[in-house]
PDB file of C-alpha atoms in Angstrom:
ATOM      1  CA  GLN V   1      -0.193  -0.183  -0.201  1.00 64.00           C
ATOM      2  CA  LYS V   2       0.748   3.396  -1.098  1.00 72.00           C
ATOM      3  CA  GLU V   3       1.808   5.818   2.240  1.00 89.00           C
ATOM      4  CA  VAL V   4      -0.547   8.559   0.410  1.00 94.00           C
ATOM      5  CA  GLU V   5      -3.003   7.581  -2.393  1.00 94.00           C
ATOM      6  CA  GLN V   6      -4.623   9.825  -4.696  1.00 94.00           C
ATOM      7  CA  ASN V   7      -7.762   9.661  -7.736  1.00 88.00           C
ATOM      8  CA  SER V   8      -5.343  10.624 -10.477  1.00 85.00           C
ATOM      9  CA  GLY V   9      -8.214  11.863 -12.467  1.00 87.00           C
ATOM     10  CA  PRO V  10      -8.479  14.190 -14.543  1.00 95.00           C
ATOM     11  CA  LEU V  11     -11.496  15.030 -12.257  1.00 97.00           C
ATOM     12  CA  SER V  12     -13.325  17.662 -14.678  1.00 97.00           C
ATOM     13  CA  VAL V  13     -16.346  20.309 -13.153  1.00 98.00           C
ATOM     14  CA  PRO V  14     -17.779  23.645 -14.531  1.00 98.00           C
ATOM     15  CA  GLU V  15     -16.930  26.495 -13.721  1.00 98.00           C
ATOM     16  CA  GLY V  16     -18.898  28.089 -10.607  1.00 98.00           C
ATOM     17  CA  ALA V  17     -18.821  24.248  -9.220  1.00 98.00           C
ATOM     18  CA  ILE V  18     -17.489  22.750  -6.346  1.00 98.00           C
ATOM     19  CA  ALA V  19     -14.304  20.731  -6.848  1.00 98.00           C
ATOM     20  CA  SER V  20     -13.271  17.874  -4.217  1.00 97.00           C
ATOM     21  CA  LEU V  21     -10.373  16.679  -4.062  1.00 97.00           C
ATOM     22  CA  ASN V  22      -9.621  13.126  -1.828  1.00 97.00           C
ATOM     23  CA  CYS V  23      -6.863  11.498  -0.041  1.00 96.00           C
ATOM     24  CA  THR V  24      -5.955   8.454   1.945  1.00 96.00           C
ATOM     25  CA  TYR V  25      -2.971   7.741   4.103  1.00 95.00           C
ATOM     26  CA  SER V  26      -1.314   4.804   5.855  1.00 93.00           C
ATOM     27  CA  ASP V  27       0.192   6.046   8.488  1.00 89.00           C
ATOM     28  CA  ARG V  28      -1.855   6.516  11.434  1.00 88.00           C
ATOM     29  CA  GLY V  29       1.202   8.775  13.603  1.00 87.00           C
ATOM     30  CA  SER V  30       1.006  11.603  10.888  1.00 89.00           C
ATOM     31  CA  GLN V  31      -0.382  14.830  12.108  1.00 88.00           C
ATOM     32  CA  SER V  32       0.134  16.957   9.353  1.00 93.00           C
ATOM     33  CA  PHE V  33      -1.129  17.579   5.931  1.00 95.00           C
ATOM     34  CA  PHE V  34      -0.855  19.861   3.037  1.00 96.00           C
ATOM     35  CA  TRP V  35      -2.528  20.160  -0.467  1.00 97.00           C
ATOM     36  CA  TYR V  36      -0.181  21.717  -2.782  1.00 97.00           C
ATOM     37  CA  ARG V  37      -1.079  23.180  -7.007  1.00 97.00           C
ATOM     38  CA  GLN V  38       1.166  22.664  -9.426  1.00 96.00           C
ATOM     39  CA  TYR V  39       0.863  24.019 -12.336  1.00 96.00           C
ATOM     40  CA  SER V  40       2.414  22.809 -15.300  1.00 93.00           C
ATOM     41  CA  GLY V  41       5.707  23.281 -15.571  1.00 91.00           C
ATOM     42  CA  LYS V  42       6.153  25.218 -11.984  1.00 94.00           C
ATOM     43  CA  SER V  43       6.842  23.810  -9.033  1.00 94.00           C
ATOM     44  CA  PRO V  44       4.277  23.024  -6.495  1.00 95.00           C
ATOM     45  CA  GLU V  45       2.824  26.133  -4.005  1.00 94.00           C
ATOM     46  CA  LEU V  46       1.355  25.282  -0.375  1.00 94.00           C
ATOM     47  CA  ILE V  47      -2.446  26.695  -0.869  1.00 95.00           C
ATOM     48  CA  MET V  48      -4.070  24.417   2.093  1.00 94.00           C
ATOM     49  CA  PHE V  49      -2.581  22.830   5.438  1.00 94.00           C
ATOM     50  CA  ILE V  50      -4.163  20.732   8.069  1.00 95.00           C
ATOM     51  CA  TYR V  51      -3.602  19.617  11.403  1.00 92.00           C
ATOM     52  CA  SER V  52      -7.111  18.780  13.278  1.00 91.00           C
ATOM     53  CA  ASN V  53      -9.869  16.733  12.560  1.00 93.00           C
ATOM     54  CA  GLY V  54     -12.905  18.598  11.203  1.00 94.00           C
ATOM     55  CA  ASP V  55     -12.482  21.795   8.649  1.00 95.00           C
ATOM     56  CA  LYS V  56     -10.278  24.763   7.811  1.00 96.00           C
ATOM     57  CA  GLU V  57     -11.606  27.420   5.883  1.00 97.00           C
ATOM     58  CA  ASP V  58      -9.196  29.668   3.459  1.00 95.00           C
ATOM     59  CA  GLY V  59     -11.295  31.723   0.818  1.00 97.00           C
ATOM     60  CA  ARG V  60     -12.606  29.556  -1.213  1.00 98.00           C
ATOM     61  CA  PHE V  61     -10.588  26.421  -0.259  1.00 98.00           C
ATOM     62  CA  THR V  62     -11.727  24.000   2.954  1.00 98.00           C
ATOM     63  CA  ALA V  63      -9.754  21.405   4.269  1.00 97.00           C
ATOM     64  CA  GLN V  64     -11.231  18.470   5.811  1.00 97.00           C
ATOM     65  CA  LEU V  65      -9.312  15.574   7.917  1.00 97.00           C
ATOM     66  CA  ASN V  66     -10.235  12.490   9.434  1.00 96.00           C
ATOM     67  CA  LYS V  67      -7.869  10.585  11.485  1.00 94.00           C
ATOM     68  CA  ALA V  68      -9.754   7.986  12.386  1.00 94.00           C
ATOM     69  CA  SER V  69     -10.498   7.694   8.370  1.00 95.00           C
ATOM     70  CA  GLN V  70      -6.754   8.353   7.664  1.00 95.00           C
ATOM     71  CA  TYR V  71      -8.582  10.668   5.214  1.00 95.00           C
ATOM     72  CA  VAL V  72      -7.890  14.271   4.086  1.00 97.00           C
ATOM     73  CA  SER V  73     -10.181  16.078   1.759  1.00 97.00           C
ATOM     74  CA  LEU V  74      -9.724  19.721  -0.564  1.00 98.00           C
ATOM     75  CA  LEU V  75     -12.871  21.069  -1.570  1.00 98.00           C
ATOM     76  CA  ILE V  76     -12.668  24.021  -3.769  1.00 98.00           C
ATOM     77  CA  ARG V  77     -15.929  26.203  -4.192  1.00 98.00           C
ATOM     78  CA  ASP V  78     -16.952  28.864  -7.026  1.00 98.00           C
ATOM     79  CA  SER V  79     -14.128  26.831  -8.839  1.00 98.00           C
ATOM     80  CA  GLN V  80     -12.755  29.099 -11.620  1.00 98.00           C
ATOM     81  CA  PRO V  81     -10.900  28.151 -14.540  1.00 97.00           C
ATOM     82  CA  SER V  82      -7.827  29.267 -12.839  1.00 97.00           C
ATOM     83  CA  ASP V  83      -7.977  26.331 -10.474  1.00 98.00           C
ATOM     84  CA  SER V  84      -6.650  23.612 -13.585  1.00 98.00           C
ATOM     85  CA  ALA V  85      -3.430  22.590 -12.049  1.00 97.00           C
ATOM     86  CA  THR V  86      -2.824  19.397 -10.659  1.00 96.00           C
ATOM     87  CA  TYR V  87      -3.609  18.812  -6.605  1.00 97.00           C
ATOM     88  CA  LEU V  88      -1.144  17.308  -4.801  1.00 97.00           C
ATOM     89  CA  CYS V  89      -1.970  16.026  -0.984  1.00 97.00           C
ATOM     90  CA  ALA V  90       1.130  15.577   0.736  1.00 96.00           C
ATOM     91  CA  VAL V  91       1.715  14.218   3.991  1.00 95.00           C
ATOM     92  CA  GLU V  92       4.262  14.677   6.869  1.00 92.00           C
ATOM     93  CA  LEU V  93       6.058  11.521   8.430  1.00 88.00           C
ATOM     94  CA  TYR V  94       8.576  11.955  11.269  1.00 84.00           C
ATOM     95  CA  MET V  95      11.612  10.154  11.319  1.00 80.00           C
ATOM     96  CA  GLU V  96      14.969   9.801  13.273  1.00 78.00           C
ATOM     97  CA  TYR V  97      16.537  12.233  11.326  1.00 73.00           C
ATOM     98  CA  GLY V  98      13.359  14.127  11.092  1.00 80.00           C
ATOM     99  CA  ASN V  99      10.885  15.487   9.445  1.00 85.00           C
ATOM    100  CA  LYS V 100      10.114  14.383   5.597  1.00 89.00           C
ATOM    101  CA  LEU V 101       7.254  15.528   3.094  1.00 92.00           C
ATOM    102  CA  VAL V 102       5.270  12.828   1.229  1.00 93.00           C
ATOM    103  CA  PHE V 103       3.167  13.189  -1.800  1.00 95.00           C
ATOM    104  CA  GLY V 104       0.414  11.333  -3.457  1.00 95.00           C
ATOM    105  CA  ALA V 105       0.584  11.006  -7.273  1.00 94.00           C
ATOM    106  CA  GLY V 106      -2.053  14.724  -7.822  1.00 95.00           C
ATOM    107  CA  THR V 107      -5.558  14.947  -9.028  1.00 96.00           C
ATOM    108  CA  ILE V 108      -5.535  16.976 -12.505  1.00 96.00           C
ATOM    109  CA  LEU V 109      -8.525  19.049 -11.755  1.00 97.00           C
ATOM    110  CA  ARG V 110     -10.086  20.372 -15.229  1.00 98.00           C
ATOM    111  CA  VAL V 111     -12.453  23.269 -14.627  1.00 98.00           C
ATOM    112  CA  LYS V 112     -14.515  24.048 -17.804  1.00 96.00           C
ATOM    113  CA  SER V 113     -15.881  27.846 -18.480  1.00 92.00           C
TER     114      SER V 113
ATOM    115  CA  SER W   1       8.730  31.849   3.546  1.00 79.00           C
ATOM    116  CA  ALA W   2      12.109  30.848   2.606  1.00 87.00           C
ATOM    117  CA  VAL W   3      12.958  31.818  -0.855  1.00 91.00           C
ATOM    118  CA  ILE W   4      15.456  29.113  -2.596  1.00 95.00           C
ATOM    119  CA  SER W   5      17.514  29.411  -5.894  1.00 96.00           C
ATOM    120  CA  GLN W   6      17.975  26.521  -7.947  1.00 97.00           C
ATOM    121  CA  LYS W   7      20.193  26.274 -10.697  1.00 97.00           C
ATOM    122  CA  PRO W   8      20.217  24.838 -13.701  1.00 98.00           C
ATOM    123  CA  SER W   9      16.925  25.340 -14.788  1.00 97.00           C
ATOM    124  CA  ARG W  10      17.151  23.332 -17.491  1.00 97.00           C
ATOM    125  CA  ASP W  11      19.466  21.145 -19.446  1.00 98.00           C
ATOM    126  CA  ILE W  12      20.111  18.472 -22.182  1.00 98.00           C
ATOM    127  CA  CYS W  13      22.937  16.268 -20.787  1.00 97.00           C
ATOM    128  CA  GLN W  14      24.791  12.942 -22.973  1.00 98.00           C
ATOM    129  CA  ARG W  15      24.157  10.025 -21.313  1.00 97.00           C
ATOM    130  CA  GLY W  16      27.266   8.712 -19.514  1.00 98.00           C
ATOM    131  CA  THR W  17      27.574  11.928 -17.955  1.00 98.00           C
ATOM    132  CA  SER W  18      27.290  14.000 -14.930  1.00 98.00           C
ATOM    133  CA  LEU W  19      24.975  16.946 -13.851  1.00 98.00           C
ATOM    134  CA  THR W  20      25.378  18.837 -10.115  1.00 98.00           C
ATOM    135  CA  ILE W  21      22.450  21.072 -10.067  1.00 98.00           C
ATOM    136  CA  GLN W  22      22.780  24.043  -6.861  1.00 98.00           C
ATOM    137  CA  CYS W  23      19.889  25.026  -4.327  1.00 97.00           C
ATOM    138  CA  GLN W  24      20.789  28.358  -2.742  1.00 97.00           C
ATOM    139  CA  VAL W  25      17.720  29.361   0.455  1.00 96.00           C
ATOM    140  CA  ASP W  26      18.309  32.942   1.778  1.00 94.00           C
ATOM    141  CA  SER W  27      18.041  32.331   5.057  1.00 92.00           C
ATOM    142  CA  GLN W  28      19.747  29.597   7.158  1.00 91.00           C
ATOM    143  CA  VAL W  29      17.823  25.596   7.339  1.00 90.00           C
ATOM    144  CA  THR W  30      18.488  22.465   9.214  1.00 88.00           C
ATOM    145  CA  MET W  31      17.273  19.875   6.702  1.00 90.00           C
ATOM    146  CA  MET W  32      16.758  20.265   2.596  1.00 94.00           C
ATOM    147  CA  PHE W  33      15.105  17.925   0.772  1.00 95.00           C
ATOM    148  CA  TRP W  34      16.052  16.741  -3.038  1.00 97.00           C
ATOM    149  CA  TYR W  35      12.925  15.707  -5.255  1.00 97.00           C
ATOM    150  CA  ARG W  36      12.550  14.052  -8.346  1.00 97.00           C
ATOM    151  CA  GLN W  37       9.199  14.864 -10.912  1.00 96.00           C
ATOM    152  CA  GLN W  38       9.548  12.295 -13.579  1.00 94.00           C
ATOM    153  CA  PRO W  39       7.333  13.000 -16.604  1.00 90.00           C
ATOM    154  CA  GLY W  40       3.598  12.850 -15.890  1.00 87.00           C
ATOM    155  CA  GLN W  41       4.619  11.817 -11.981  1.00 89.00           C
ATOM    156  CA  SER W  42       4.224  12.763  -8.590  1.00 89.00           C
ATOM    157  CA  LEU W  43       7.320  13.824  -6.781  1.00 95.00           C
ATOM    158  CA  THR W  44       9.640  10.872  -5.150  1.00 96.00           C
ATOM    159  CA  LEU W  45      11.838  11.996  -2.682  1.00 95.00           C
ATOM    160  CA  ILE W  46      15.108  11.100  -3.695  1.00 97.00           C
ATOM    161  CA  ALA W  47      17.324  12.664  -0.197  1.00 96.00           C
ATOM    162  CA  THR W  48      17.364  14.294   3.044  1.00 94.00           C
ATOM    163  CA  ALA W  49      20.346  16.540   3.355  1.00 93.00           C
ATOM    164  CA  ASN W  50      21.295  17.579   7.083  1.00 86.00           C
ATOM    165  CA  GLN W  51      24.253  20.201   7.340  1.00 82.00           C
ATOM    166  CA  GLY W  52      27.518  18.198   8.836  1.00 79.00           C
ATOM    167  CA  SER W  53      26.348  14.945   7.696  1.00 82.00           C
ATOM    168  CA  GLU W  54      25.678  12.309   5.385  1.00 88.00           C
ATOM    169  CA  ALA W  55      22.338  12.843   3.500  1.00 93.00           C
ATOM    170  CA  THR W  56      19.626  10.065   3.908  1.00 93.00           C
ATOM    171  CA  TYR W  57      18.511   8.387   0.844  1.00 95.00           C
ATOM    172  CA  GLU W  58      15.141   7.255   0.261  1.00 94.00           C
ATOM    173  CA  SER W  59      14.790   3.350  -1.122  1.00 93.00           C
ATOM    174  CA  GLY W  60      15.362   2.891  -4.231  1.00 95.00           C
ATOM    175  CA  PHE W  61      18.250   5.536  -4.049  1.00 97.00           C
ATOM    176  CA  VAL W  62      22.377   5.245  -3.876  1.00 97.00           C
ATOM    177  CA  ILE W  63      24.605   7.801  -3.121  1.00 97.00           C
ATOM    178  CA  ASP W  64      26.832   6.528  -5.602  1.00 97.00           C
ATOM    179  CA  LYS W  65      24.378   7.728  -8.477  1.00 98.00           C
ATOM    180  CA  PHE W  66      22.988  10.896  -6.622  1.00 98.00           C
ATOM    181  CA  PRO W  67      26.150  12.496  -4.596  1.00 97.00           C
ATOM    182  CA  ILE W  68      24.796  15.416  -2.146  1.00 97.00           C
ATOM    183  CA  SER W  69      26.396  17.809  -0.890  1.00 94.00           C
ATOM    184  CA  ARG W  70      25.807  20.702   1.564  1.00 94.00           C
ATOM    185  CA  PRO W  71      28.526  22.372   3.046  1.00 92.00           C
ATOM    186  CA  ASN W  72      26.693  24.920   5.266  1.00 92.00           C
ATOM    187  CA  LEU W  73      22.764  25.923   6.282  1.00 92.00           C
ATOM    188  CA  THR W  74      21.989  27.820   2.794  1.00 94.00           C
ATOM    189  CA  PHE W  75      23.088  25.634   0.091  1.00 95.00           C
ATOM    190  CA  SER W  76      23.346  22.166  -1.545  1.00 96.00           C
ATOM    191  CA  THR W  77      24.210  20.137  -4.579  1.00 97.00           C
ATOM    192  CA  LEU W  78      22.920  17.398  -5.646  1.00 98.00           C
ATOM    193  CA  THR W  79      24.457  15.189  -8.749  1.00 98.00           C
ATOM    194  CA  VAL W  80      22.861  12.966 -11.161  1.00 98.00           C
ATOM    195  CA  SER W  81      25.929  10.744 -12.231  1.00 98.00           C
ATOM    196  CA  ASN W  82      26.323   8.533 -14.798  1.00 98.00           C
ATOM    197  CA  MET W  83      23.397   9.596 -16.709  1.00 98.00           C
ATOM    198  CA  SER W  84      20.857   7.604 -18.875  1.00 97.00           C
ATOM    199  CA  PRO W  85      17.451   8.407 -20.565  1.00 97.00           C
ATOM    200  CA  GLU W  86      15.738   7.107 -18.223  1.00 96.00           C
ATOM    201  CA  ASP W  87      16.841  10.165 -15.142  1.00 97.00           C
ATOM    202  CA  SER W  88      15.057  11.986 -17.583  1.00 97.00           C
ATOM    203  CA  SER W  89      12.985  14.116 -14.948  1.00 97.00           C
ATOM    204  CA  ILE W  90      12.656  17.989 -13.326  1.00 97.00           C
ATOM    205  CA  TYR W  91      15.021  18.172  -9.808  1.00 98.00           C
ATOM    206  CA  LEU W  92      13.221  20.008  -7.306  1.00 98.00           C
ATOM    207  CA  CYS W  93      15.094  20.902  -3.761  1.00 97.00           C
ATOM    208  CA  SER W  94      12.887  21.947  -1.352  1.00 96.00           C
ATOM    209  CA  VAL W  95      13.141  23.181   2.616  1.00 94.00           C
ATOM    210  CA  GLU W  96      10.866  23.831   5.711  1.00 86.00           C
ATOM    211  CA  GLY W  97       8.828  26.514   6.542  1.00 77.00           C
ATOM    212  CA  ARG W  98      11.549  28.729   9.049  1.00 73.00           C
ATOM    213  CA  THR W  99       9.997  29.178  12.698  1.00 71.00           C
ATOM    214  CA  GLY W 100       6.510  29.983  13.039  1.00 69.00           C
ATOM    215  CA  GLU W 101       6.002  29.691   8.887  1.00 74.00           C
ATOM    216  CA  VAL W 102       4.346  26.276   8.488  1.00 77.00           C
ATOM    217  CA  GLY W 103       4.747  23.955   5.091  1.00 83.00           C
ATOM    218  CA  TYR W 104       7.740  23.204   2.711  1.00 90.00           C
ATOM    219  CA  THR W 105       8.736  25.889  -0.276  1.00 92.00           C
ATOM    220  CA  PHE W 106      10.544  24.605  -3.249  1.00 95.00           C
ATOM    221  CA  GLY W 107      12.615  25.683  -5.932  1.00 95.00           C
ATOM    222  CA  SER W 108      11.691  26.361  -9.257  1.00 96.00           C
ATOM    223  CA  GLY W 109      13.243  23.103 -10.213  1.00 97.00           C
ATOM    224  CA  THR W 110      15.586  21.877 -13.029  1.00 98.00           C
ATOM    225  CA  ARG W 111      14.751  20.178 -15.902  1.00 97.00           C
ATOM    226  CA  LEU W 112      17.415  17.571 -17.168  1.00 98.00           C
ATOM    227  CA  THR W 113      16.636  15.340 -20.545  1.00 97.00           C
ATOM    228  CA  VAL W 114      19.125  12.927 -21.204  1.00 98.00           C
ATOM    229  CA  VAL W 115      19.993  12.147 -24.698  1.00 97.00           C
TER     230      VAL W 115
END
């Protein structure tokens, strides 16, 4: 089983709709979870992070975490064509020598105008 | 967040040769991370570089193929040795956020093509 799993998509939504991106992880000890957005040819940029169970909202983005189910999601409200990108779920793992970030395969999101 | 300068931004190399990628950070950081992103794939961690100690490599990556230097707290290099076309990828360096900051920042990446 991979450490972080995502549906690779593509996920297509119409402009103005809610895009829902999902991620599961295998390490029950993980405490920190991140969503990165990556445009084609660019490096990843952090858009959301979440540490506690429940929802966390920032503008049009809502991150949801359920540690019992080992599940993280990202909701994008009022999706815009500029949201079209690959969304990477990342989980921070704690190792003897320090922390490291492990990424899922990424979900391609296409917002159609 | 930290600002990372990574170079070269891209290169085309002959098989059998080596390429050294540099990352310079605008502040001191304890750990630097090197990732590979193969075409159409996600990011795979190659190794973690601590200043003053040998890098820690992930499963499937070895020091002979990807030697790393970390001479100080703001700089690191990754060398891709004895390259083959399968090494054609984007290589990214990354650092943790500064104290009080969240998340990890990435360099702009090095797009490597091996012919």
